[in-house]
Short mmCIF file of C-alpha atoms and ligand atoms in Angstrom, two decimals:
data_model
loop_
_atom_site.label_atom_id
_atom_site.label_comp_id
_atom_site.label_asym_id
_atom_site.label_seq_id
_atom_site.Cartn_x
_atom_site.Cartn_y
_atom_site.Cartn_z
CA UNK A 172 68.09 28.34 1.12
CA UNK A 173 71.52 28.52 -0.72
CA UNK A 174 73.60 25.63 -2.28
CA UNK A 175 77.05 25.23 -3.92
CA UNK A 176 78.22 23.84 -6.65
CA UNK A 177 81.33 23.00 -7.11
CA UNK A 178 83.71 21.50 -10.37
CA UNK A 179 86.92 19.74 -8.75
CA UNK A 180 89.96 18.54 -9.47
CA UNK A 181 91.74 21.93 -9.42
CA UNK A 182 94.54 22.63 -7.99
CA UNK A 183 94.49 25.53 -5.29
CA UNK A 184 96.95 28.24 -5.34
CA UNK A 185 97.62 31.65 -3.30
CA UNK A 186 97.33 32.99 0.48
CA UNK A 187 94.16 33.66 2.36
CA UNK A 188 94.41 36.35 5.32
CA UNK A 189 91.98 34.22 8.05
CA UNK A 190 89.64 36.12 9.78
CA UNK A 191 88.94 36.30 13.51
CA UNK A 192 87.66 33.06 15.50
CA UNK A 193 83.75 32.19 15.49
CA UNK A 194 84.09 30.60 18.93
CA UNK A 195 85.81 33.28 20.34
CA UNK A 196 83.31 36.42 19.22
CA UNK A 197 80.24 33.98 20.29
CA UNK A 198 80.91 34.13 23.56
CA UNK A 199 82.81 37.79 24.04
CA UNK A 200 79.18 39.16 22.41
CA UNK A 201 77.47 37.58 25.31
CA UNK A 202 79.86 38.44 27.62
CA UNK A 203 79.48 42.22 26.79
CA UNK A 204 76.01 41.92 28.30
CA UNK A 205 78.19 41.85 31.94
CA UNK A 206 79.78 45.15 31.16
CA UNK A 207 78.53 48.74 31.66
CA UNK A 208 79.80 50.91 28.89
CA UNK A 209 81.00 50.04 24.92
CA UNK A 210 82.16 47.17 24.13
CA UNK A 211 83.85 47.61 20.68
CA UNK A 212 85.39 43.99 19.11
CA UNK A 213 87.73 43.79 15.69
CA UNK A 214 88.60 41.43 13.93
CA UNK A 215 85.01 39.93 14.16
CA UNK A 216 84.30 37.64 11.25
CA UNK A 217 80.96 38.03 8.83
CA UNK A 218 79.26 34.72 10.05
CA UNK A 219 75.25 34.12 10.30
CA UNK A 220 76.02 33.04 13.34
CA UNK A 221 77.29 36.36 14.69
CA UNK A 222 74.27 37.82 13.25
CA UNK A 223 72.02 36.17 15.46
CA UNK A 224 74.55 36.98 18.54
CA UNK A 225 73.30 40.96 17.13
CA UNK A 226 69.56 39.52 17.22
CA UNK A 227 69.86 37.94 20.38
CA UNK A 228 71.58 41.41 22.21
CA UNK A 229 69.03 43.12 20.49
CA UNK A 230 66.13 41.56 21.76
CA UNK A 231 67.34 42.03 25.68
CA UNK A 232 68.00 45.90 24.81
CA UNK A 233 71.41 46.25 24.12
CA UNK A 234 72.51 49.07 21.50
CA UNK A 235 74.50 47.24 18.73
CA UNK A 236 76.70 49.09 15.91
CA UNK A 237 78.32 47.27 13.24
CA UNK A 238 81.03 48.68 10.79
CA UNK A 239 84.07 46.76 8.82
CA UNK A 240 84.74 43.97 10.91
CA UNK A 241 84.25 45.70 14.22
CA UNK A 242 81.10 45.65 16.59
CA UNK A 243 80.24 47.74 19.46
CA UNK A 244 77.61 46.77 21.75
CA UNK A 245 76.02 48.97 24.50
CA UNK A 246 74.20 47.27 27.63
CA UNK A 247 70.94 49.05 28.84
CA UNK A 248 71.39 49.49 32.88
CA UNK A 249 68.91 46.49 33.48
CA UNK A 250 69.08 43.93 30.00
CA UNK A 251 66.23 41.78 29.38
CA UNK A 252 66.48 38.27 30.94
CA UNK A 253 64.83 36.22 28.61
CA UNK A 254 65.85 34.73 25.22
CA UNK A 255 62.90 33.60 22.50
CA UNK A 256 62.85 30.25 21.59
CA UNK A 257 63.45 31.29 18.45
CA UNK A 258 66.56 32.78 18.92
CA UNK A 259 67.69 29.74 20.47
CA UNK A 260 67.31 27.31 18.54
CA UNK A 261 69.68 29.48 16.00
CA UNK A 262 72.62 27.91 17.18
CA UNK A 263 74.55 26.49 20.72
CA UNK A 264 75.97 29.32 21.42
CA UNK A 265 72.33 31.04 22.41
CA UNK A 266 73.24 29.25 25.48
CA UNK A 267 75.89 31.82 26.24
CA UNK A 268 73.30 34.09 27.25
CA UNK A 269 72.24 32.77 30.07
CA UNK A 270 75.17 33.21 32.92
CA UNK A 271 75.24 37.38 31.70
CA UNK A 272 71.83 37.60 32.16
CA UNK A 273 71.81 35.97 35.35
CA UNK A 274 74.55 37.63 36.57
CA UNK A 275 73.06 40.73 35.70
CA UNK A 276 69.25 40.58 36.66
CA UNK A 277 68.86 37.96 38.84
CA UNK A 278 67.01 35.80 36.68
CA UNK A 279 67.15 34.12 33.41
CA UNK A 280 64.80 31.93 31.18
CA UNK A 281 66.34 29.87 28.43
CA UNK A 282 65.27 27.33 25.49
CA UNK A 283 67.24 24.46 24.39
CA UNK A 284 69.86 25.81 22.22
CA UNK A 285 70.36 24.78 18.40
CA UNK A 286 73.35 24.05 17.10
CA UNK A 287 75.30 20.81 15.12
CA UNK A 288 73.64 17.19 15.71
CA UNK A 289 76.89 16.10 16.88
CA UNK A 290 75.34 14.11 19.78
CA UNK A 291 73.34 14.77 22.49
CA UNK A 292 74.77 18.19 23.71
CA UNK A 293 73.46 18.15 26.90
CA UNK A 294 73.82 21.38 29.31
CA UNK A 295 73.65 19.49 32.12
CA UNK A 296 77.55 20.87 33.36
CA UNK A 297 77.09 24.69 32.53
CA UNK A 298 73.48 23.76 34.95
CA UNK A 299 75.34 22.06 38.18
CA UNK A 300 78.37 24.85 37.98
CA UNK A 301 75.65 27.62 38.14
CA UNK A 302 74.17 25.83 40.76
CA UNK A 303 77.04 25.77 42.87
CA UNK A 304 77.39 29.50 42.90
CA UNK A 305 73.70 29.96 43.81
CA UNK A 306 71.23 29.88 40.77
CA UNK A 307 68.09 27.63 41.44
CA UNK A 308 66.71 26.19 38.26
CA UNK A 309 63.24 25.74 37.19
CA UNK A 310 61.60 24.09 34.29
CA UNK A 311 58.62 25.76 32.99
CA UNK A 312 55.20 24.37 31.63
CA UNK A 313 56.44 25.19 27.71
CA UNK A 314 60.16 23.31 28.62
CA UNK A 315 62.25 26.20 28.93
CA UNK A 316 64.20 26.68 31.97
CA UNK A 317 64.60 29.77 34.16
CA UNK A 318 66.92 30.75 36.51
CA UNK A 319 67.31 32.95 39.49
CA UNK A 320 69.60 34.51 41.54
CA UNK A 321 67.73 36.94 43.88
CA UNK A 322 70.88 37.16 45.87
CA UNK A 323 73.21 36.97 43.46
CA UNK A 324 75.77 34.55 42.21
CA UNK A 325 78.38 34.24 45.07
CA UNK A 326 81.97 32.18 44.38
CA UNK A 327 82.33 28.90 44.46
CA UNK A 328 85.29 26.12 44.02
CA UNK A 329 84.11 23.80 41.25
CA UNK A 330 85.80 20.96 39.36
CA UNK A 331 84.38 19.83 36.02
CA UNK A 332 83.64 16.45 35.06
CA UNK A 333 85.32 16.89 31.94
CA UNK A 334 87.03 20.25 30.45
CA UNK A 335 83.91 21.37 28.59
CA UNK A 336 84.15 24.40 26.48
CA UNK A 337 81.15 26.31 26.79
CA UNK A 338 80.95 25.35 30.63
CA UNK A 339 84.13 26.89 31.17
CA UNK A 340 83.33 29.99 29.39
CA UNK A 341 79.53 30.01 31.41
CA UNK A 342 81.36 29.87 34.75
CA UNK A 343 84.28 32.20 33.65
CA UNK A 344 81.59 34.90 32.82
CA UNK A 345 79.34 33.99 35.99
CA UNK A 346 82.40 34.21 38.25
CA UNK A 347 83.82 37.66 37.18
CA UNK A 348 81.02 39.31 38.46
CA UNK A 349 80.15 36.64 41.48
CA UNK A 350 80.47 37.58 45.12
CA UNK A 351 84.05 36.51 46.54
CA UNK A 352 86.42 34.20 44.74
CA UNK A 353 85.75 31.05 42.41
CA UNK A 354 88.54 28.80 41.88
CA UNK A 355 86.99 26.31 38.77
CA UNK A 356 89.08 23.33 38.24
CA UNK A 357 89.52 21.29 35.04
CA UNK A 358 88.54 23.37 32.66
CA UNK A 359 89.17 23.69 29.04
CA UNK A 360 92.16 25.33 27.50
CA UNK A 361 91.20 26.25 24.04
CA UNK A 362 92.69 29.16 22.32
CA UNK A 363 89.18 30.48 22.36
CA UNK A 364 88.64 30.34 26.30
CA UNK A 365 92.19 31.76 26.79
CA UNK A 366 90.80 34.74 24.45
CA UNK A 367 87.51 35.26 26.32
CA UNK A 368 89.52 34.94 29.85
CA UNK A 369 91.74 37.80 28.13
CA UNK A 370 88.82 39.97 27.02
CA UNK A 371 86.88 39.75 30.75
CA UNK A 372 90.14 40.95 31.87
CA UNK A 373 90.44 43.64 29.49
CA UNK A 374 86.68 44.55 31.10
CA UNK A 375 88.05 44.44 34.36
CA UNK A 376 88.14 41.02 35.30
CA UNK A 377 90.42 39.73 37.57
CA UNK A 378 91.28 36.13 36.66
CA UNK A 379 94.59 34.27 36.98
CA UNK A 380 95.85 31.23 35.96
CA UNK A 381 94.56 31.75 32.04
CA UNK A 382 95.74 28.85 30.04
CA UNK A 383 95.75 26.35 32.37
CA UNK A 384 93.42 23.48 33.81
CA UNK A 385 92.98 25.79 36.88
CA UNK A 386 91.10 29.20 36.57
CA UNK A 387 91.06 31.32 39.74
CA UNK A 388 88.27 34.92 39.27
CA UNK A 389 87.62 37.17 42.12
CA UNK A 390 84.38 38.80 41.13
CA UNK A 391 84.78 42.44 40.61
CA UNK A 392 81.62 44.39 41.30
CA UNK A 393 81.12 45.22 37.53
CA UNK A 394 82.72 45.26 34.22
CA UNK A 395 83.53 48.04 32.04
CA UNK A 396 83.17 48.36 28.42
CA UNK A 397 86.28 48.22 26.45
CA UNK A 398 87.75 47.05 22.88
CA UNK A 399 89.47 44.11 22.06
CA UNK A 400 90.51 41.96 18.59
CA UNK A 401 89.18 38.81 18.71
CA UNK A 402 92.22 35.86 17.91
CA UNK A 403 92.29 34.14 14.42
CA UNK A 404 89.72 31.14 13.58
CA UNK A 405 92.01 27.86 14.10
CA UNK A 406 89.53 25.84 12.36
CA UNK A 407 89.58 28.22 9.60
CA UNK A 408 92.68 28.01 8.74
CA UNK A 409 92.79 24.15 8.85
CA UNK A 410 89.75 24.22 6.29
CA UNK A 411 91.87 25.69 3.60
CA UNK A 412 95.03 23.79 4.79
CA UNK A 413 92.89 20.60 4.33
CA UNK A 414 91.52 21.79 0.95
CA UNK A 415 94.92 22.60 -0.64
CA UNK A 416 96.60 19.28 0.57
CA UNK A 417 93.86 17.05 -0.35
CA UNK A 418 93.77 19.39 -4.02
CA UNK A 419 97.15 19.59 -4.46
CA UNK A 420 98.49 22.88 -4.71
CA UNK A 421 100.21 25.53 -2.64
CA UNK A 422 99.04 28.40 -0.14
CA UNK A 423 99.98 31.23 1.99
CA UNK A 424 98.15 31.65 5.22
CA UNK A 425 99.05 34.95 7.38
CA UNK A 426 96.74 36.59 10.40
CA UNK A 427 96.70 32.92 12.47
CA UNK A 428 98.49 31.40 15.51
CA UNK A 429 100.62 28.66 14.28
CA UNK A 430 101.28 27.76 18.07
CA UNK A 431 97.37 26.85 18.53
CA UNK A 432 97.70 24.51 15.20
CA UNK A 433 100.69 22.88 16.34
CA UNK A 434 98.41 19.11 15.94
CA UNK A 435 96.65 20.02 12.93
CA UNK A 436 99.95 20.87 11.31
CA UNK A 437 101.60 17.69 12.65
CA UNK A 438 98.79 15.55 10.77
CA UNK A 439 98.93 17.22 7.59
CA UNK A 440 102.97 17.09 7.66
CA UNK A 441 102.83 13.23 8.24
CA UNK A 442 100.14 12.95 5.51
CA UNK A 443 103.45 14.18 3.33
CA UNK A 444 102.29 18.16 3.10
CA UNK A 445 105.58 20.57 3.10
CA UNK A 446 104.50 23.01 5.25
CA UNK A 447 106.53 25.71 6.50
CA UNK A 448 105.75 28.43 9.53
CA UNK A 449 107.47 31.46 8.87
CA UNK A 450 106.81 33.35 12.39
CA UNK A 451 103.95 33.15 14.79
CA UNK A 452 101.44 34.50 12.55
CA UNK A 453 101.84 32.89 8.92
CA UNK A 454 102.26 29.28 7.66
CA UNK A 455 102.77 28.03 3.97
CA UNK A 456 101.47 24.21 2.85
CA UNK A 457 102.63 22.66 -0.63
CA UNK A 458 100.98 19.36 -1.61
CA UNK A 459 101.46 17.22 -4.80
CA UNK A 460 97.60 16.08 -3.86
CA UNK A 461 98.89 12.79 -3.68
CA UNK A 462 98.68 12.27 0.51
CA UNK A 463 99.47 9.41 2.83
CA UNK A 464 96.96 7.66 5.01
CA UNK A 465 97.13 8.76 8.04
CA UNK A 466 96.96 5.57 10.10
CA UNK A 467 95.22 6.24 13.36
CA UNK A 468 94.37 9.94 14.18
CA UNK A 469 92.54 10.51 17.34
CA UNK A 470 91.04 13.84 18.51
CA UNK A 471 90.92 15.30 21.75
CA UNK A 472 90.13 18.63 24.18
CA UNK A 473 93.03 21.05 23.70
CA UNK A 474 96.06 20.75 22.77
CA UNK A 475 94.97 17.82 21.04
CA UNK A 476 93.99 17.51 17.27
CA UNK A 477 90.67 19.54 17.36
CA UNK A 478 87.38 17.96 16.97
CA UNK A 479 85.92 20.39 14.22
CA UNK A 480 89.42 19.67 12.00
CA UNK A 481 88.43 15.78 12.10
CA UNK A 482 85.90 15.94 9.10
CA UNK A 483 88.20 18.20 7.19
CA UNK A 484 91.24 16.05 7.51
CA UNK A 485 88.98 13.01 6.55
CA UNK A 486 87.98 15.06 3.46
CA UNK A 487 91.70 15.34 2.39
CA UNK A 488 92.55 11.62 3.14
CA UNK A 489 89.82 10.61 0.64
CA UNK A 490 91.89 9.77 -1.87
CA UNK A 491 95.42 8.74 0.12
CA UNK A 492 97.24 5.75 -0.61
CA UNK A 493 95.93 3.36 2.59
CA UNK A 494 93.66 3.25 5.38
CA UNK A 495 92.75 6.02 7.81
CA UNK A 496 91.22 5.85 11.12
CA UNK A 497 90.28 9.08 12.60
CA UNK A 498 88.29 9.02 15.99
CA UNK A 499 86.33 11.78 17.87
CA UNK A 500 86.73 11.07 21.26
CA UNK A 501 84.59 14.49 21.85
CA UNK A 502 81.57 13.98 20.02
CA UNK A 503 79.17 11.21 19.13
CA UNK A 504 77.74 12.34 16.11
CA UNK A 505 80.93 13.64 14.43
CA UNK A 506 80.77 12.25 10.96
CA UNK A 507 77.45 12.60 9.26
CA UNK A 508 79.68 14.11 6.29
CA UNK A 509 80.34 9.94 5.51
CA UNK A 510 77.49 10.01 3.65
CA UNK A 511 78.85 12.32 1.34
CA UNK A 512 81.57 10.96 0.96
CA UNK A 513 80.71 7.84 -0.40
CA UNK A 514 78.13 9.78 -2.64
CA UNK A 515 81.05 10.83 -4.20
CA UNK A 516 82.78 7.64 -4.52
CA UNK A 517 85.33 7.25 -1.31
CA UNK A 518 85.43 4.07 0.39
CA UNK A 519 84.31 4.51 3.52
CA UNK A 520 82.75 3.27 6.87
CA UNK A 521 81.21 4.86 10.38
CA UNK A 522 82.44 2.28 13.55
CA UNK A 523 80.80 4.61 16.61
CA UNK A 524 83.19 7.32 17.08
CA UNK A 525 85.58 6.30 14.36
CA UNK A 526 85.56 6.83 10.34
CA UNK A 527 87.64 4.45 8.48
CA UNK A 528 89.12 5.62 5.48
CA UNK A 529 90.24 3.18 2.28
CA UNK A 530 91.66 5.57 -0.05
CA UNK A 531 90.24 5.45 -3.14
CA UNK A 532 92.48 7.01 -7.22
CA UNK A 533 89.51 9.33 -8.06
CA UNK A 534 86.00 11.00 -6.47
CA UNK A 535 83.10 11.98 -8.77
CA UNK A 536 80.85 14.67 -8.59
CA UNK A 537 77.13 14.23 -6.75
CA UNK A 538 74.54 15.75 -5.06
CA UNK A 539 75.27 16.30 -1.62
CA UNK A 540 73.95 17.90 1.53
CA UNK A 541 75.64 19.46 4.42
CA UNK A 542 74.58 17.72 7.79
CA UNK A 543 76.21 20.36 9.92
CA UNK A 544 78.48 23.03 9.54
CA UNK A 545 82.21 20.97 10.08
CA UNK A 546 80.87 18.15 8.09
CA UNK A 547 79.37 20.53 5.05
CA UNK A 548 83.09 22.49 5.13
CA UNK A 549 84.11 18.83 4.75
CA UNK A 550 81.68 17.80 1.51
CA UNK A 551 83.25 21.30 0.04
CA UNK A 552 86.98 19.91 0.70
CA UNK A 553 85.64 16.42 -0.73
CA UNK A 554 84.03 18.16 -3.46
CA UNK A 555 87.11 19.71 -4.74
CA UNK A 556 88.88 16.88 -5.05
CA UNK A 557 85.99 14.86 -7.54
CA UNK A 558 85.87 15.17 -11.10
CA UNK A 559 82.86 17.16 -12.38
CA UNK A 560 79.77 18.77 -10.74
CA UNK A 561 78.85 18.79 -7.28
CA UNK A 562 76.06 20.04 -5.45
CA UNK A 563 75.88 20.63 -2.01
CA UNK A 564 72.15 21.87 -0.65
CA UNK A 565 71.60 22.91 2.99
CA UNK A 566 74.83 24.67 2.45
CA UNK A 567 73.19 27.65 5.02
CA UNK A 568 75.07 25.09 7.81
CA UNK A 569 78.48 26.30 6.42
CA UNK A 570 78.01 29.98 6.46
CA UNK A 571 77.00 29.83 9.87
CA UNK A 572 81.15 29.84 10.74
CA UNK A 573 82.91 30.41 7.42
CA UNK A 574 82.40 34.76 6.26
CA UNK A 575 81.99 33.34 2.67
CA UNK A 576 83.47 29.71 1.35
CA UNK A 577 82.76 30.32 -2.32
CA UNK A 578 84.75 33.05 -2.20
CA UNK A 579 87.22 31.85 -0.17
CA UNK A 580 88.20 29.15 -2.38
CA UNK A 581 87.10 30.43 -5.64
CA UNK A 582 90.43 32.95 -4.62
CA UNK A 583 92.38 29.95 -4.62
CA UNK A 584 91.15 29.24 -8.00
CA UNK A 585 88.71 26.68 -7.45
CA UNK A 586 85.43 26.52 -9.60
CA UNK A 587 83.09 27.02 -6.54
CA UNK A 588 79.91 29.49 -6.76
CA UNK A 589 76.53 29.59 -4.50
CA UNK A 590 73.40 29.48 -6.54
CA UNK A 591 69.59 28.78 -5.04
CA UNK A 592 68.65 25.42 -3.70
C1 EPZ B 1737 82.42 24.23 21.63
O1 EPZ B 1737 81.19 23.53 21.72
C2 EPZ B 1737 82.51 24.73 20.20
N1 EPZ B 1737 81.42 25.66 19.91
C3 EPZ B 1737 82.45 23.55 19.23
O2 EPZ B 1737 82.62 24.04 17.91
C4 EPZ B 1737 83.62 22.61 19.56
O3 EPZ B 1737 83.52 21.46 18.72
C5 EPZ B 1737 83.53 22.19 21.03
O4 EPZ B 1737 83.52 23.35 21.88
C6 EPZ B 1737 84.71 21.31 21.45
O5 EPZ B 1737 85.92 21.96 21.23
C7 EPZ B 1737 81.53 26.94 20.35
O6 EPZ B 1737 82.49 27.32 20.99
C8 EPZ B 1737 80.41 27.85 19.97
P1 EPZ B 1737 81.86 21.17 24.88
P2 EPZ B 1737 80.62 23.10 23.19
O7 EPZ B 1737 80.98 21.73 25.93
O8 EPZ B 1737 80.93 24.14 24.16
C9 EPZ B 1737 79.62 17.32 26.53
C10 EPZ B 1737 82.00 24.40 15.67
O9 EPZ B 1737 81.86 23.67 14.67
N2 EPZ B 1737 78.90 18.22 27.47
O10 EPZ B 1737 83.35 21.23 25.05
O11 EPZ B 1737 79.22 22.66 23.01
C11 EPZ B 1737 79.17 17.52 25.09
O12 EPZ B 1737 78.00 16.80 24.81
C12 EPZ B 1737 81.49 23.94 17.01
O13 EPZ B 1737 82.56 25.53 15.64
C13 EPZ B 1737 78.09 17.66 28.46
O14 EPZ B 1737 77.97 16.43 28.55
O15 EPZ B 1737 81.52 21.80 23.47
C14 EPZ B 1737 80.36 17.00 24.31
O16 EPZ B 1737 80.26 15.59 24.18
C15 EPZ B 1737 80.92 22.54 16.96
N3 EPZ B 1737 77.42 18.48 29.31
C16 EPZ B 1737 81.56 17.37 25.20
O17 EPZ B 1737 81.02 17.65 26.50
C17 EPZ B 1737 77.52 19.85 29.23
O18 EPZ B 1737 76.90 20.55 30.05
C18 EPZ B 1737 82.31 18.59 24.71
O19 EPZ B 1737 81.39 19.66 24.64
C19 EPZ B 1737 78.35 20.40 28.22
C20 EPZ B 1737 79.05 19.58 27.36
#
């Protein structure tokens, strides 16, 4: 097990080139399973949890080669259909797996996926959309699920409940290769859908509307491999735009999408950050480290303010002049970071979905431990700011979707460095 410490009250100064999106590769590594041929992806981030994608693909016989940021992954004619427990429990996105295999064999048996505590995380949506296009669910003796498809998934016109992420992507996948047409309705529009909607297509997919709240895939009768560069991580860049307002200092980000940060921008400007975009694909924050409360920030499903930026921008608020309110009106479980916070001296409070923020002049170092992999990025942010040593154990959450923090910040000339728990 790894931990950081970490000596704050630095400020943070030069650019960071951010790397490809964690919860766009998730998914387009499951998605390969659906294609005969290579799939080759760039841009692909060094994450733990893409390292257990390459465990999972392994273990149902795909052929996986990994070089410099790029993966290739090679399908066997007939994939395995069954996941290990395990492997599940590594993380949510395990749960990926299931619509490719089904799609592909027939049949597919499933644990309950791992992943952040942020609430209950049912699967209950990516289960009644599957349905509808012909799967027939079973639970077995040991609680794992399997379904089947003897027939095949055929097309159907379904409207989600609510615009669920990873039951947009299940149905997007189990729809490109479904009998006849799907139309699915209400689905999410994260940059990170739009980018696995681009890559089916770029397999052969052939899916319209892309972007919006209305997705319509005739199923093509298969995919073929092909190479694609997975989009920059959103939440990413927000980590380090977070860290260097709430530090003080100023940065240089190039390689993102300003247009998909467009909220998380917004928030940090009225916070009193100088932040200018300079193009499509670069964006430079200055901050005196003395911020503005934020009054009441609420998150919601795209193009809202992102859920996973909600601990970070709490983390930056810590010490602004004034009360903050921020809300996730996605999760339950959002802000188990609050603990650490107050460990390290911020005044704060957890009202259900909302974290109220008092700012406080100073933070001071403490021992700390990462809940989940938002909330630990958020202890690091925190940390930064508080004079003297920090510690932050279970820190193996945060390099499940950052390639290396330490690093990442020690470039920005923080006093950061991993050492054993
Ligand atoms: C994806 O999770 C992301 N993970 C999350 O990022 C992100 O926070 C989330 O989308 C929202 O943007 C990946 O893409 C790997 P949802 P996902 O389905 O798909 C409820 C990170 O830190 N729901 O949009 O699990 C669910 O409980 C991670 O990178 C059901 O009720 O999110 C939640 O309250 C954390 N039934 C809400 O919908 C279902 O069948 C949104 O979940 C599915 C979801």
């Amino acid at each position: 097990m790894k931990a950081l410490t970490i000596c704050g009250t630095r400020g943070l100064f030069g650019s960071v080139r951010i790397p490809g999106a964690k919860n766009s590769v998730l998914p387009m590594l499951a998605a390969s399973v659906l294609c005969h041929g290579t799939v080759t992806l760039t841009n692909v981030p060094c994450l733990s949890d893409v390292a257990s994608s390459v465990r999972i693909l392994q273990s149902i016989g795909c052929r996986i080669t990994q070089h410099s940021g790029c993966i290739s992954v090679t399908s066997p004619e007939t994939p395995g259909n069954a996941v290990s427990e395990e492997l599940m429990r590594t993380m949510r996105s395990s749960l990926f797996y299931l619509a490719p295999m089904l799609a592909r064999t027939g049949r597919a048996r499933i644990g309950t996926p791992g992943g952040c505590r942020l609430g209950a995380r049912p699967i209950d949506m990516h289960l009644s959309g599957l349905a509808r296009m012909g799967a027939r669910a079973e639970e077995n003796a040991d609680g794992s699920l399997t379904l089947s498809a003897p027939d095949g998934l055929s097309g159907a016109d379904i409207t989600l409940r609510f615009p669920s992420v990873g039951t947009t992507e299940t149905l997007l996948m189990a729809a490109s290769t479904a009998r006849g047409e799907s139309v699915l309705r209400g689905v999410a529009t994260e940059p990170e859908v739009t980018d696995l909607a681009r890559f089916l297509q770029s397999a052969g997919a052939d899916i319209t509307g892309i972007g919006t709240r209305t997705l319509r895939v005739r199923g093509s009768d298969c995919l073929m491999g092909t190479r694609y560069a997975v989009c920059p991580d959103r939440i990413t860049a927000a980590t380090v735009l977070c860290a260097v307002a709430g530090c003080g200092g100023e940065v240089l980000l190039t390689n993102i999408r300003s247009a998909h940060m467009a909220e998380v921008l917004r928030a940090l400007r009225g916070a009193g950050c100088m932040i200018s975009a300079s193009g499509e694909d670069s964006a430079a924050l200055a901050s005196d480290g003395t911020l503005r409360a934020a009054g009441e920030r609420e998150t919601g499903v795209y193009p809202a303010f992102p859920t996973d930026a909600a601990p970070l921008l709490a983390a930056a608020l810590l010490r602004a002049e004034g009360e903050s309110r921020v809300t996730d009106t996605i999760f339950e479980n959002r802000f188990a970071c609050a603990e650490g916070f107050a460990a390290l001296g911020a005044r704060v409070s957890v009202r259900g979905r909302t974290l109220e923020v008092r700012g406080v002049p100073r933070l001071a170092g403490a021992a700390l431990r990462a809940p989940d992999l938002r909330g630990g990025a958020a202890l690091v942010i925190a940390a930064l700011q508080a004079e003297g040593e920090s510690r932050i154990a279970e820190a193996q959450h945060i390099s499940r979707g950052y390639e290396d923090i330490a690093s990442l910040f020690a470039s920005l000339g923080a006093d950061i460095a991993w050492v054993n728990q």
